[in-house]
Structures are given as structure tokens and as C-alpha cells.
Amino acid sequence: MFDLAGKIAIVTGGSRGIGRATSLALAEAGAHVLVNYCSNEEAAKQTLALIEAAGGRGEILGFDVADPESVDRAIKEAVERHGGIDILVNNAGISIDQLLLRVSPKDLEMTWATNLNGPIYCAKACIRPMMKKRWGRIINLSSVVGESGNAGQAVYSSSKAALLGLTRSLAREYASRGITVNAVAPGFIETDMTADLPEAGRQGIVDQTPLGRIGRPEEVAAAVLFLASEEASYITGQVVRVNGGMHV
Ligand code: NAD
């Protein structure tokens, strides 16, 4: 339905979960997808194998989103190889959940370095090539808790709320250059990030979700694909909520 033929996309943290589903969705629509990974090269290769099995094209691209030099080097080389970047999906994220009284400065720094600094470094590295083409799409993976807050997630939810501020500011800053910047805010999605939640907590989330179930990575990827498409050309600075109605 959506045609991304000829587009070059980067998906950070593309080796598993929502990043893998998004890499696949963009590749199935015709984009050449650079599947970023930080440490698990094998998992990124599996994403690439799935893309190729579906008839798509891509490559793996190692860098740590929290390390600005590694981001700059990898994205600069990718831009040289492909003549530009059209779509950036800032998906990589971590969650270290605990009550405020247990939060350590190290956990705080790591979470913000990955969840907020990372998207800023990646956007900064992609924005010039996008400006050159006068076309670009940046999609940031926020979270339902970035809007609603959540006990035990002060650090994570504040980083995801900050990502919404980044989304709105970049949307205003680059609209005149043909670049749209939007966020997708998932609710509770079945991935490694949520795998450790005890059954009672899981049931509690289902009970709070009008659609009565946990979401699938593909359901988030579908929203990212739409925002990356030509069809979403008049949407910028917005938050698309994919949360089963958990927060309306
Ligand atoms: P996940 O833990 O399965 O995957 C996260 C990916 O990010 C992994 O591949 C990991 O290696 C990568 N990553 C982490 N730090 C990195 C770094 N420094 N550099 C490069 N890559 C790095 O998580 P997921 O559930 O697929 O989540 C994807 C995004 O969606 C995250 O930003 C997450 O916060 C957000 N989100 C997830 C849920 C959910 O319920 N699963 C809900 C709301 C928002």
C-alpha cells in the first residue's frame, strides 16, 4: 500500500522487537533499510535475513546511539555509500525500572543517554542529508508513560516525555525543509523489554486496556510505516498512540 521504493531508512535498535518489525515493514514497502545494532550483531543479521527472505533489501549498521562519535562515523559512511538518508526511526531505547529512592546516577545517565541523547545525535547526523534532498522523515519511539507517567518508571517516562519535546521542536525547526518529525507512543507491547513483567502485572495492564490485550510489534511498525510514507506528508509534530486505548 505504501511505496518507499528508492528510500534509504535507518532503524536504530533494529535487531529485535519493535525495531525488527519496523525494519521489516519499511523494507517490505521498498525501502533499503540500515538495521542498526549496538552489541548483538547476530540478531541484526537475523533481521536482515528476514528482510531478504521477504524480498527486501538492507544491511546491518553497528553503532551505539549514546556515543556521538560512533553515530556520526556510521551515518556519515552510510550517507556516502547511498547518497543520502531519507527516513530515520529513533527506536533504540532502554528501561531501568525502579522507585525514585533506588535510582542511581548511573542508571539515570544511561537511560537518558540512550533514550534522549541518542535520538538527538542520530537526528543531527541525518538532518543535513535530508535538507539536501528537501525531504525527510524522522520518527521517534516514545511511550504511553511519556504522557501518562507511571510509578516505578520516573527515569524512563521522563526520557520518553522529553522525546516528545524534541519531536515538536524539530518538527517546527525543519518543516520548511520538507522534513516531518513525529512520535509514536506505544502502550504495552510484547517484546524482550516487557518479557520480565510478572503475570499479575501483565493482567493488570490488560485490564486497563480497552482493547483487552497486549500489543504486537507489527502494530507499532504499521504506524511508523504510515508516518514514513508520502501519504503522511501533512503530518508533523504529532504523537500517534498505539496503545489499545490504554491512554486516550
Ligand atoms: P527491546 O528491548 O526489545 O529493543 C530495544 C533495542 O534497542 C534492542 O535491539 C537494543 O539492542 C537496542 N539498543 C539499546 N541501547 C542501544 C544503544 N545504545 N545503541 C543502539 N541500540 C541500542 O525493546 P522494544 O520493546 O522493541 O522497544 C523499542 C522502542 O519502543 C524503545 O524505544 C522502547 O522504549 C519503546 N517502547 C516499547 C514499549 C513496549 O511495551 N515494548 C512500549 C512503549 C515504548
PDB file of C-alpha atoms and ligand atoms in Angstrom:
ATOM      1  CA  MET A   1       0.000   0.000   0.000  1.00  0.00           C
ATOM      2  CA  PHE A   2       2.765   2.475   0.933  1.00  0.00           C
ATOM      3  CA  ASP A   3       5.602   2.854  -1.562  1.00  0.00           C
ATOM      4  CA  LEU A   4       9.066   3.564  -0.171  1.00  0.00           C
ATOM      5  CA  ALA A   5      10.982   2.415  -3.263  1.00  0.00           C
ATOM      6  CA  GLY A   6      14.268   4.313  -3.582  1.00  0.00           C
ATOM      7  CA  LYS A   7      14.243   5.498   0.038  1.00  0.00           C
ATOM      8  CA  ILE A   8      17.096   4.834   2.467  1.00  0.00           C
ATOM      9  CA  ALA A   9      15.965   4.231   6.055  1.00  0.00           C
ATOM     10  CA  ILE A  10      17.852   3.794   9.326  1.00  0.00           C
ATOM     11  CA  VAL A  11      16.149   1.975  12.193  1.00  0.00           C
ATOM     12  CA  THR A  12      18.100   2.208  15.448  1.00  0.00           C
ATOM     13  CA  GLY A  13      17.921  -0.875  17.645  1.00  0.00           C
ATOM     14  CA  GLY A  14      16.640  -2.840  14.664  1.00  0.00           C
ATOM     15  CA  SER A  15      17.850  -6.214  15.821  1.00  0.00           C
ATOM     16  CA  ARG A  16      14.712  -7.220  17.727  1.00  0.00           C
ATOM     17  CA  GLY A  17      11.251  -6.242  18.975  1.00  0.00           C
ATOM     18  CA  ILE A  18       9.605  -3.146  17.558  1.00  0.00           C
ATOM     19  CA  GLY A  19      12.819  -2.215  15.699  1.00  0.00           C
ATOM     20  CA  ARG A  20      12.856  -5.559  13.878  1.00  0.00           C
ATOM     21  CA  ALA A  21       9.161  -5.331  12.950  1.00  0.00           C
ATOM     22  CA  THR A  22       9.687  -1.749  11.743  1.00  0.00           C
ATOM     23  CA  SER A  23      12.751  -2.695   9.681  1.00  0.00           C
ATOM     24  CA  LEU A  24      10.695  -5.421   8.022  1.00  0.00           C
ATOM     25  CA  ALA A  25       7.690  -3.174   7.370  1.00  0.00           C
ATOM     26  CA  LEU A  26       9.823  -0.437   5.777  1.00  0.00           C
ATOM     27  CA  ALA A  27      11.740  -2.974   3.671  1.00  0.00           C
ATOM     28  CA  GLU A  28       8.515  -4.667   2.516  1.00  0.00           C
ATOM     29  CA  ALA A  29       7.356  -1.229   1.320  1.00  0.00           C
ATOM     30  CA  GLY A  30      10.533  -0.969  -0.782  1.00  0.00           C
ATOM     31  CA  ALA A  31      12.997   0.979   1.390  1.00  0.00           C
ATOM     32  CA  HIS A  32      16.641  -0.062   1.676  1.00  0.00           C
ATOM     33  CA  VAL A  33      16.887  -0.495   5.449  1.00  0.00           C
ATOM     34  CA  LEU A  34      20.015   0.048   7.523  1.00  0.00           C
ATOM     35  CA  VAL A  35      19.391  -2.143  10.553  1.00  0.00           C
ATOM     36  CA  ASN A  36      21.312  -0.606  13.447  1.00  0.00           C
ATOM     37  CA  TYR A  37      22.562  -2.689  16.352  1.00  0.00           C
ATOM     38  CA  CYS A  38      24.803  -1.878  19.293  1.00  0.00           C
ATOM     39  CA  SER A  39      26.193  -5.188  20.542  1.00  0.00           C
ATOM     40  CA  ASN A  40      24.164  -8.092  19.128  1.00  0.00           C
ATOM     41  CA  GLU A  41      25.367  -8.341  15.533  1.00  0.00           C
ATOM     42  CA  GLU A  42      23.935 -11.856  15.206  1.00  0.00           C
ATOM     43  CA  ALA A  43      20.400 -10.640  15.999  1.00  0.00           C
ATOM     44  CA  ALA A  44      20.767  -7.786  13.476  1.00  0.00           C
ATOM     45  CA  LYS A  45      21.827 -10.338  10.858  1.00  0.00           C
ATOM     46  CA  GLN A  46      18.648 -12.295  11.632  1.00  0.00           C
ATOM     47  CA  THR A  47      16.560  -9.167  10.978  1.00  0.00           C
ATOM     48  CA  LEU A  48      18.398  -8.718   7.688  1.00  0.00           C
ATOM     49  CA  ALA A  49      17.780 -12.366   6.790  1.00  0.00           C
ATOM     50  CA  LEU A  50      14.040 -11.853   7.405  1.00  0.00           C
ATOM     51  CA  ILE A  51      14.094  -8.740   5.199  1.00  0.00           C
ATOM     52  CA  GLU A  52      15.833 -10.617   2.397  1.00  0.00           C
ATOM     53  CA  ALA A  53      13.532 -13.638   2.760  1.00  0.00           C
ATOM     54  CA  ALA A  54      10.591 -11.249   2.217  1.00  0.00           C
ATOM     55  CA  GLY A  55      12.239  -9.939  -0.971  1.00  0.00           C
ATOM     56  CA  GLY A  56      13.505  -6.695   0.620  1.00  0.00           C
ATOM     57  CA  ARG A  57      16.923  -5.065   0.766  1.00  0.00           C
ATOM     58  CA  GLY A  58      19.079  -3.743   3.572  1.00  0.00           C
ATOM     59  CA  GLU A  59      22.289  -4.034   5.527  1.00  0.00           C
ATOM     60  CA  ILE A  60      23.357  -4.043   9.139  1.00  0.00           C
ATOM     61  CA  LEU A  61      24.977  -0.959  10.660  1.00  0.00           C
ATOM     62  CA  GLY A  62      26.715  -1.114  14.037  1.00  0.00           C
ATOM     63  CA  PHE A  63      26.826   1.919  16.300  1.00  0.00           C
ATOM     64  CA  ASP A  64      25.957   2.910  19.851  1.00  0.00           C
ATOM     65  CA  VAL A  65      23.294   5.651  19.746  1.00  0.00           C
ATOM     66  CA  ALA A  66      24.594   7.033  23.040  1.00  0.00           C
ATOM     67  CA  ASP A  67      28.071   7.622  21.581  1.00  0.00           C
ATOM     68  CA  PRO A  68      28.034  10.702  19.323  1.00  0.00           C
ATOM     69  CA  GLU A  69      31.311   9.839  17.559  1.00  0.00           C
ATOM     70  CA  SER A  70      30.126   6.332  16.711  1.00  0.00           C
ATOM     71  CA  VAL A  71      26.791   7.737  15.434  1.00  0.00           C
ATOM     72  CA  ASP A  72      28.491  10.381  13.271  1.00  0.00           C
ATOM     73  CA  ARG A  73      31.020   7.981  11.779  1.00  0.00           C
ATOM     74  CA  ALA A  74      28.499   5.258  10.890  1.00  0.00           C
ATOM     75  CA  ILE A  75      25.848   7.616   9.493  1.00  0.00           C
ATOM     76  CA  LYS A  76      28.412   9.660   7.509  1.00  0.00           C
ATOM     77  CA  GLU A  77      29.715   6.478   5.865  1.00  0.00           C
ATOM     78  CA  ALA A  78      26.169   5.311   5.144  1.00  0.00           C
ATOM     79  CA  VAL A  79      25.295   8.663   3.561  1.00  0.00           C
ATOM     80  CA  GLU A  80      28.416   8.442   1.367  1.00  0.00           C
ATOM     81  CA  ARG A  81      27.555   4.882   0.285  1.00  0.00           C
ATOM     82  CA  HIS A  82      23.909   5.612  -0.503  1.00  0.00           C
ATOM     83  CA  GLY A  83      23.916   9.294  -1.446  1.00  0.00           C
ATOM     84  CA  GLY A  84      21.647  10.291   1.448  1.00  0.00           C
ATOM     85  CA  ILE A  85      19.260   9.226   4.172  1.00  0.00           C
ATOM     86  CA  ASP A  86      15.501   9.675   3.838  1.00  0.00           C
ATOM     87  CA  ILE A  87      13.990   8.063   6.921  1.00  0.00           C
ATOM     88  CA  LEU A  88      15.293   7.883  10.490  1.00  0.00           C
ATOM     89  CA  VAL A  89      13.447   5.782  13.053  1.00  0.00           C
ATOM     90  CA  ASN A  90      14.771   6.510  16.540  1.00  0.00           C
ATOM     91  CA  ASN A  91      13.688   3.224  18.068  1.00  0.00           C
ATOM     92  CA  ALA A  92      16.611   2.159  20.303  1.00  0.00           C
ATOM     93  CA  GLY A  93      15.694   2.528  23.946  1.00  0.00           C
ATOM     94  CA  ILE A  94      16.279   1.059  27.371  1.00  0.00           C
ATOM     95  CA  SER A  95      14.208   0.890  30.507  1.00  0.00           C
ATOM     96  CA  ILE A  96      15.634   0.544  34.016  1.00  0.00           C
ATOM     97  CA  ASP A  97      12.539   0.469  36.205  1.00  0.00           C
ATOM     98  CA  GLN A  98      12.683   1.308  39.895  1.00  0.00           C
ATOM     99  CA  LEU A  99      11.247   3.592  42.529  1.00  0.00           C
ATOM    100  CA  LEU A 100      12.815   7.037  42.760  1.00  0.00           C
ATOM    101  CA  LEU A 101      14.577   6.229  46.036  1.00  0.00           C
ATOM    102  CA  ARG A 102      16.551   3.464  44.310  1.00  0.00           C
ATOM    103  CA  VAL A 103      17.515   5.414  41.183  1.00  0.00           C
ATOM    104  CA  SER A 104      21.291   5.691  40.813  1.00  0.00           C
ATOM    105  CA  PRO A 105      23.023   8.496  38.886  1.00  0.00           C
ATOM    106  CA  LYS A 106      24.469   5.825  36.566  1.00  0.00           C
ATOM    107  CA  ASP A 107      21.018   4.409  35.690  1.00  0.00           C
ATOM    108  CA  LEU A 108      19.734   7.928  35.101  1.00  0.00           C
ATOM    109  CA  GLU A 109      22.657   8.818  32.834  1.00  0.00           C
ATOM    110  CA  MET A 110      22.462   5.571  30.852  1.00  0.00           C
ATOM    111  CA  THR A 111      18.726   5.841  30.281  1.00  0.00           C
ATOM    112  CA  TRP A 112      18.806   9.448  29.160  1.00  0.00           C
ATOM    113  CA  ALA A 113      21.952   8.916  27.067  1.00  0.00           C
ATOM    114  CA  THR A 114      20.188   6.162  25.117  1.00  0.00           C
ATOM    115  CA  ASN A 115      16.590   7.396  25.061  1.00  0.00           C
ATOM    116  CA  LEU A 116      17.109  11.122  24.513  1.00  0.00           C
ATOM    117  CA  ASN A 117      20.727  11.939  23.625  1.00  0.00           C
ATOM    118  CA  GLY A 118      20.726   9.038  21.130  1.00  0.00           C
ATOM    119  CA  PRO A 119      17.797  10.388  19.075  1.00  0.00           C
ATOM    120  CA  ILE A 120      19.381  13.867  19.150  1.00  0.00           C
ATOM    121  CA  TYR A 121      22.743  12.571  17.876  1.00  0.00           C
ATOM    122  CA  CYS A 122      21.054  10.482  15.164  1.00  0.00           C
ATOM    123  CA  ALA A 123      18.755  13.310  14.048  1.00  0.00           C
ATOM    124  CA  LYS A 124      21.726  15.695  13.936  1.00  0.00           C
ATOM    125  CA  ALA A 125      23.688  13.275  11.747  1.00  0.00           C
ATOM    126  CA  CYS A 126      20.747  12.778   9.335  1.00  0.00           C
ATOM    127  CA  ILE A 127      19.356  16.280   9.079  1.00  0.00           C
ATOM    128  CA  ARG A 128      21.862  17.754   6.578  1.00  0.00           C
ATOM    129  CA  PRO A 129      21.429  14.935   4.040  1.00  0.00           C
ATOM    130  CA  MET A 130      17.639  15.262   4.455  1.00  0.00           C
ATOM    131  CA  MET A 131      17.830  19.039   3.972  1.00  0.00           C
ATOM    132  CA  LYS A 132      19.831  18.499   0.775  1.00  0.00           C
ATOM    133  CA  LYS A 133      17.012  16.347  -0.629  1.00  0.00           C
ATOM    134  CA  ARG A 134      14.371  18.665   0.799  1.00  0.00           C
ATOM    135  CA  TRP A 135      12.620  15.512   2.005  1.00  0.00           C
ATOM    136  CA  GLY A 136      12.904  13.569   5.226  1.00  0.00           C
ATOM    137  CA  ARG A 137      11.043  11.635   7.857  1.00  0.00           C
ATOM    138  CA  ILE A 138      12.093  11.345  11.493  1.00  0.00           C
ATOM    139  CA  ILE A 139      10.001   9.090  13.712  1.00  0.00           C
ATOM    140  CA  ASN A 140      10.742   8.858  17.428  1.00  0.00           C
ATOM    141  CA  LEU A 141       9.589   5.939  19.578  1.00  0.00           C
ATOM    142  CA  SER A 142       8.191   7.486  22.747  1.00  0.00           C
ATOM    143  CA  SER A 143       5.833   5.633  25.098  1.00  0.00           C
ATOM    144  CA  VAL A 144       2.394   5.833  26.680  1.00  0.00           C
ATOM    145  CA  VAL A 145       4.150   6.506  30.007  1.00  0.00           C
ATOM    146  CA  GLY A 146       5.838   9.575  28.487  1.00  0.00           C
ATOM    147  CA  GLU A 147       2.357  11.104  28.551  1.00  0.00           C
ATOM    148  CA  SER A 148       0.663   9.384  31.490  1.00  0.00           C
ATOM    149  CA  GLY A 149       3.632   8.798  33.837  1.00  0.00           C
ATOM    150  CA  ASN A 150       3.978   5.544  35.765  1.00  0.00           C
ATOM    151  CA  ALA A 151       5.036   4.617  39.294  1.00  0.00           C
ATOM    152  CA  GLY A 152       8.435   2.923  39.132  1.00  0.00           C
ATOM    153  CA  GLN A 153       9.293   4.492  35.784  1.00  0.00           C
ATOM    154  CA  ALA A 154      10.218   8.082  36.675  1.00  0.00           C
ATOM    155  CA  VAL A 155      13.506   7.944  34.758  1.00  0.00           C
ATOM    156  CA  TYR A 156      12.200   6.065  31.714  1.00  0.00           C
ATOM    157  CA  SER A 157       8.941   8.013  31.436  1.00  0.00           C
ATOM    158  CA  SER A 158      10.687  11.372  31.793  1.00  0.00           C
ATOM    159  CA  SER A 159      13.115  10.447  28.993  1.00  0.00           C
ATOM    160  CA  LYS A 160      10.140   9.491  26.796  1.00  0.00           C
ATOM    161  CA  ALA A 161       8.332  12.751  27.666  1.00  0.00           C
ATOM    162  CA  ALA A 162      11.472  14.663  26.715  1.00  0.00           C
ATOM    163  CA  LEU A 163      11.452  12.869  23.382  1.00  0.00           C
ATOM    164  CA  LEU A 164       8.042  14.421  22.692  1.00  0.00           C
ATOM    165  CA  GLY A 165       9.515  17.882  23.304  1.00  0.00           C
ATOM    166  CA  LEU A 166      12.322  17.029  20.892  1.00  0.00           C
ATOM    167  CA  THR A 167       9.782  15.817  18.317  1.00  0.00           C
ATOM    168  CA  ARG A 168       7.742  19.026  18.480  1.00  0.00           C
ATOM    169  CA  SER A 169      10.796  21.310  18.341  1.00  0.00           C
ATOM    170  CA  LEU A 170      12.401  19.528  15.389  1.00  0.00           C
ATOM    171  CA  ALA A 171       9.040  19.485  13.612  1.00  0.00           C
ATOM    172  CA  ARG A 172       8.920  23.277  13.833  1.00  0.00           C
ATOM    173  CA  GLU A 173      12.616  23.699  13.026  1.00  0.00           C
ATOM    174  CA  TYR A 174      12.653  21.627   9.799  1.00  0.00           C
ATOM    175  CA  ALA A 175       9.119  21.822   8.371  1.00  0.00           C
ATOM    176  CA  SER A 176      10.213  24.431   5.829  1.00  0.00           C
ATOM    177  CA  ARG A 177      12.857  21.969   4.548  1.00  0.00           C
ATOM    178  CA  GLY A 178      10.341  19.263   3.723  1.00  0.00           C
ATOM    179  CA  ILE A 179      11.212  17.182   6.775  1.00  0.00           C
ATOM    180  CA  THR A 180       8.457  15.884   9.047  1.00  0.00           C
ATOM    181  CA  VAL A 181       9.125  14.781  12.620  1.00  0.00           C
ATOM    182  CA  ASN A 182       6.592  12.720  14.550  1.00  0.00           C
ATOM    183  CA  ALA A 183       6.438  10.373  17.510  1.00  0.00           C
ATOM    184  CA  VAL A 184       4.798   7.011  18.004  1.00  0.00           C
ATOM    185  CA  ALA A 185       3.795   6.260  21.593  1.00  0.00           C
ATOM    186  CA  PRO A 186       3.219   2.543  22.105  1.00  0.00           C
ATOM    187  CA  GLY A 187       1.343   1.095  25.043  1.00  0.00           C
ATOM    188  CA  PHE A 188       2.346  -2.320  26.355  1.00  0.00           C
ATOM    189  CA  ILE A 189       3.870  -4.338  23.501  1.00  0.00           C
ATOM    190  CA  GLU A 190       5.066  -7.953  23.594  1.00  0.00           C
ATOM    191  CA  THR A 191       8.885  -7.716  23.245  1.00  0.00           C
ATOM    192  CA  ASP A 192      12.048  -8.560  25.230  1.00  0.00           C
ATOM    193  CA  MET A 193      11.657  -5.209  27.023  1.00  0.00           C
ATOM    194  CA  THR A 194       8.396  -6.335  28.620  1.00  0.00           C
ATOM    195  CA  ALA A 195       9.167 -10.070  28.867  1.00  0.00           C
ATOM    196  CA  ASP A 196      10.113  -9.977  32.555  1.00  0.00           C
ATOM    197  CA  LEU A 197       6.846  -8.474  33.804  1.00  0.00           C
ATOM    198  CA  PRO A 198       5.151 -10.889  36.246  1.00  0.00           C
ATOM    199  CA  GLU A 199       1.804 -12.405  35.244  1.00  0.00           C
ATOM    200  CA  ALA A 200      -0.156 -10.265  37.750  1.00  0.00           C
ATOM    201  CA  GLY A 201       1.318  -7.046  36.319  1.00  0.00           C
ATOM    202  CA  ARG A 202       0.597  -8.236  32.793  1.00  0.00           C
ATOM    203  CA  GLN A 203      -3.030  -8.976  33.692  1.00  0.00           C
ATOM    204  CA  GLY A 204      -3.294  -5.530  35.328  1.00  0.00           C
ATOM    205  CA  ILE A 205      -2.204  -3.919  32.063  1.00  0.00           C
ATOM    206  CA  VAL A 206      -4.666  -5.979  30.029  1.00  0.00           C
ATOM    207  CA  ASP A 207      -7.419  -4.912  32.450  1.00  0.00           C
ATOM    208  CA  GLN A 208      -6.546  -1.225  31.889  1.00  0.00           C
ATOM    209  CA  THR A 209      -6.550  -1.634  28.103  1.00  0.00           C
ATOM    210  CA  PRO A 210      -9.950  -1.203  26.427  1.00  0.00           C
ATOM    211  CA  LEU A 211      -8.935  -3.485  23.537  1.00  0.00           C
ATOM    212  CA  GLY A 212      -8.300  -6.138  26.203  1.00  0.00           C
ATOM    213  CA  ARG A 213      -4.902  -7.413  25.111  1.00  0.00           C
ATOM    214  CA  ILE A 214      -1.217  -6.640  24.825  1.00  0.00           C
ATOM    215  CA  GLY A 215       0.004  -5.179  21.516  1.00  0.00           C
ATOM    216  CA  ARG A 216       2.248  -6.725  18.878  1.00  0.00           C
ATOM    217  CA  PRO A 217       5.420  -5.110  17.455  1.00  0.00           C
ATOM    218  CA  GLU A 218       3.871  -5.225  13.957  1.00  0.00           C
ATOM    219  CA  GLU A 219       1.025  -2.985  15.157  1.00  0.00           C
ATOM    220  CA  VAL A 220       3.550  -0.308  16.139  1.00  0.00           C
ATOM    221  CA  ALA A 221       5.525  -0.808  12.929  1.00  0.00           C
ATOM    222  CA  ALA A 222       2.373  -0.117  10.898  1.00  0.00           C
ATOM    223  CA  ALA A 223       2.089   3.369  12.423  1.00  0.00           C
ATOM    224  CA  VAL A 224       5.783   4.064  11.785  1.00  0.00           C
ATOM    225  CA  LEU A 225       5.395   2.929   8.173  1.00  0.00           C
ATOM    226  CA  PHE A 226       2.470   5.299   7.637  1.00  0.00           C
ATOM    227  CA  LEU A 227       4.380   8.255   9.125  1.00  0.00           C
ATOM    228  CA  ALA A 228       7.367   7.413   6.897  1.00  0.00           C
ATOM    229  CA  SER A 229       5.223   7.397   3.758  1.00  0.00           C
ATOM    230  CA  GLU A 230       4.349  10.103   1.252  1.00  0.00           C
ATOM    231  CA  GLU A 231       0.736   9.746   2.403  1.00  0.00           C
ATOM    232  CA  ALA A 232       1.689  11.302   5.795  1.00  0.00           C
ATOM    233  CA  SER A 233       3.124  14.431   4.138  1.00  0.00           C
ATOM    234  CA  TYR A 234       0.864  16.883   6.054  1.00  0.00           C
ATOM    235  CA  ILE A 235       1.502  15.384   9.492  1.00  0.00           C
ATOM    236  CA  THR A 236       4.293  16.793  11.631  1.00  0.00           C
ATOM    237  CA  GLY A 237       4.911  17.378  15.327  1.00  0.00           C
ATOM    238  CA  GLN A 238       2.269  14.780  16.243  1.00  0.00           C
ATOM    239  CA  VAL A 239       2.087  11.794  18.546  1.00  0.00           C
ATOM    240  CA  VAL A 240       0.444   8.650  17.191  1.00  0.00           C
ATOM    241  CA  ARG A 241      -0.686   6.479  20.098  1.00  0.00           C
ATOM    242  CA  VAL A 242      -0.640   2.734  19.544  1.00  0.00           C
ATOM    243  CA  ASN A 243      -1.865   1.588  22.936  1.00  0.00           C
ATOM    244  CA  GLY A 244      -5.137  -0.313  22.640  1.00  0.00           C
ATOM    245  CA  GLY A 245      -6.931   2.670  24.178  1.00  0.00           C
ATOM    246  CA  MET A 246      -4.953   2.481  27.423  1.00  0.00           C
ATOM    247  CA  HIS A 247      -4.407   6.268  27.360  1.00  0.00           C
ATOM    248  CA  VAL A 248      -6.783   8.415  25.350  1.00  0.00           C
TER     249      VAL A 248
HETATM  250  P1  NAD B   1      13.746  -4.096  23.028  1.00  0.00           P
HETATM  251  O1  NAD B   1      14.458  -4.033  24.325  1.00  0.00           O
HETATM  252  O2  NAD B   1      13.216  -5.404  22.553  1.00  0.00           O
HETATM  253  O3  NAD B   1      14.647  -3.486  21.868  1.00  0.00           O
HETATM  254  C1  NAD B   1      15.383  -2.303  22.052  1.00  0.00           C
HETATM  255  C2  NAD B   1      16.501  -2.297  21.026  1.00  0.00           C
HETATM  256  O4  NAD B   1      17.315  -1.136  21.254  1.00  0.00           O
HETATM  257  C3  NAD B   1      17.434  -3.523  21.172  1.00  0.00           C
HETATM  258  O5  NAD B   1      17.719  -4.033  19.894  1.00  0.00           O
HETATM  259  C4  NAD B   1      18.679  -2.929  21.811  1.00  0.00           C
HETATM  260  O6  NAD B   1      19.865  -3.628  21.479  1.00  0.00           O
HETATM  261  C5  NAD B   1      18.675  -1.532  21.188  1.00  0.00           C
HETATM  262  N1  NAD B   1      19.524  -0.606  21.919  1.00  0.00           N
HETATM  263  C6  NAD B   1      19.539  -0.348  23.246  1.00  0.00           C
HETATM  264  N2  NAD B   1      20.510   0.526  23.546  1.00  0.00           N
HETATM  265  C7  NAD B   1      21.119   0.835  22.366  1.00  0.00           C
HETATM  266  C8  NAD B   1      22.192   1.692  22.012  1.00  0.00           C
HETATM  267  N3  NAD B   1      22.861   2.403  22.938  1.00  0.00           N
HETATM  268  N4  NAD B   1      22.551   1.784  20.702  1.00  0.00           N
HETATM  269  C9  NAD B   1      21.887   1.063  19.743  1.00  0.00           C
HETATM  270  N5  NAD B   1      20.884   0.227  20.032  1.00  0.00           N
HETATM  271  C10 NAD B   1      20.506   0.114  21.320  1.00  0.00           C
HETATM  272  O7  NAD B   1      12.591  -3.009  23.127  1.00  0.00           O
HETATM  273  P2  NAD B   1      11.241  -2.774  22.285  1.00  0.00           P
HETATM  274  O8  NAD B   1      10.121  -3.174  23.160  1.00  0.00           O
HETATM  275  O9  NAD B   1      11.353  -3.319  20.922  1.00  0.00           O
HETATM  276  O10 NAD B   1      11.252  -1.169  22.260  1.00  0.00           O
HETATM  277  C11 NAD B   1      11.589  -0.385  21.133  1.00  0.00           C
HETATM  278  C12 NAD B   1      11.295   1.071  21.474  1.00  0.00           C
HETATM  279  O11 NAD B   1       9.907   1.210  21.783  1.00  0.00           O
HETATM  280  C13 NAD B   1      12.055   1.577  22.691  1.00  0.00           C
HETATM  281  O12 NAD B   1      12.432   2.913  22.493  1.00  0.00           O
HETATM  282  C14 NAD B   1      11.030   1.475  23.800  1.00  0.00           C
HETATM  283  O13 NAD B   1      11.295   2.365  24.839  1.00  0.00           O
HETATM  284  C15 NAD B   1       9.757   1.803  23.062  1.00  0.00           C
HETATM  285  N6  NAD B   1       8.549   1.282  23.713  1.00  0.00           N
HETATM  286  C16 NAD B   1       8.374  -0.055  23.933  1.00  0.00           C
HETATM  287  C17 NAD B   1       7.214  -0.489  24.574  1.00  0.00           C
HETATM  288  C18 NAD B   1       6.915  -1.937  24.854  1.00  0.00           C
HETATM  289  O14 NAD B   1       5.930  -2.218  25.543  1.00  0.00           O
HETATM  290  N7  NAD B   1       7.693  -2.885  24.376  1.00  0.00           N
HETATM  291  C19 NAD B   1       6.259   0.448  24.993  1.00  0.00           C
HETATM  292  C20 NAD B   1       6.480   1.795  24.759  1.00  0.00           C
HETATM  293  C21 NAD B   1       7.626   2.202  24.112  1.00  0.00           C
END
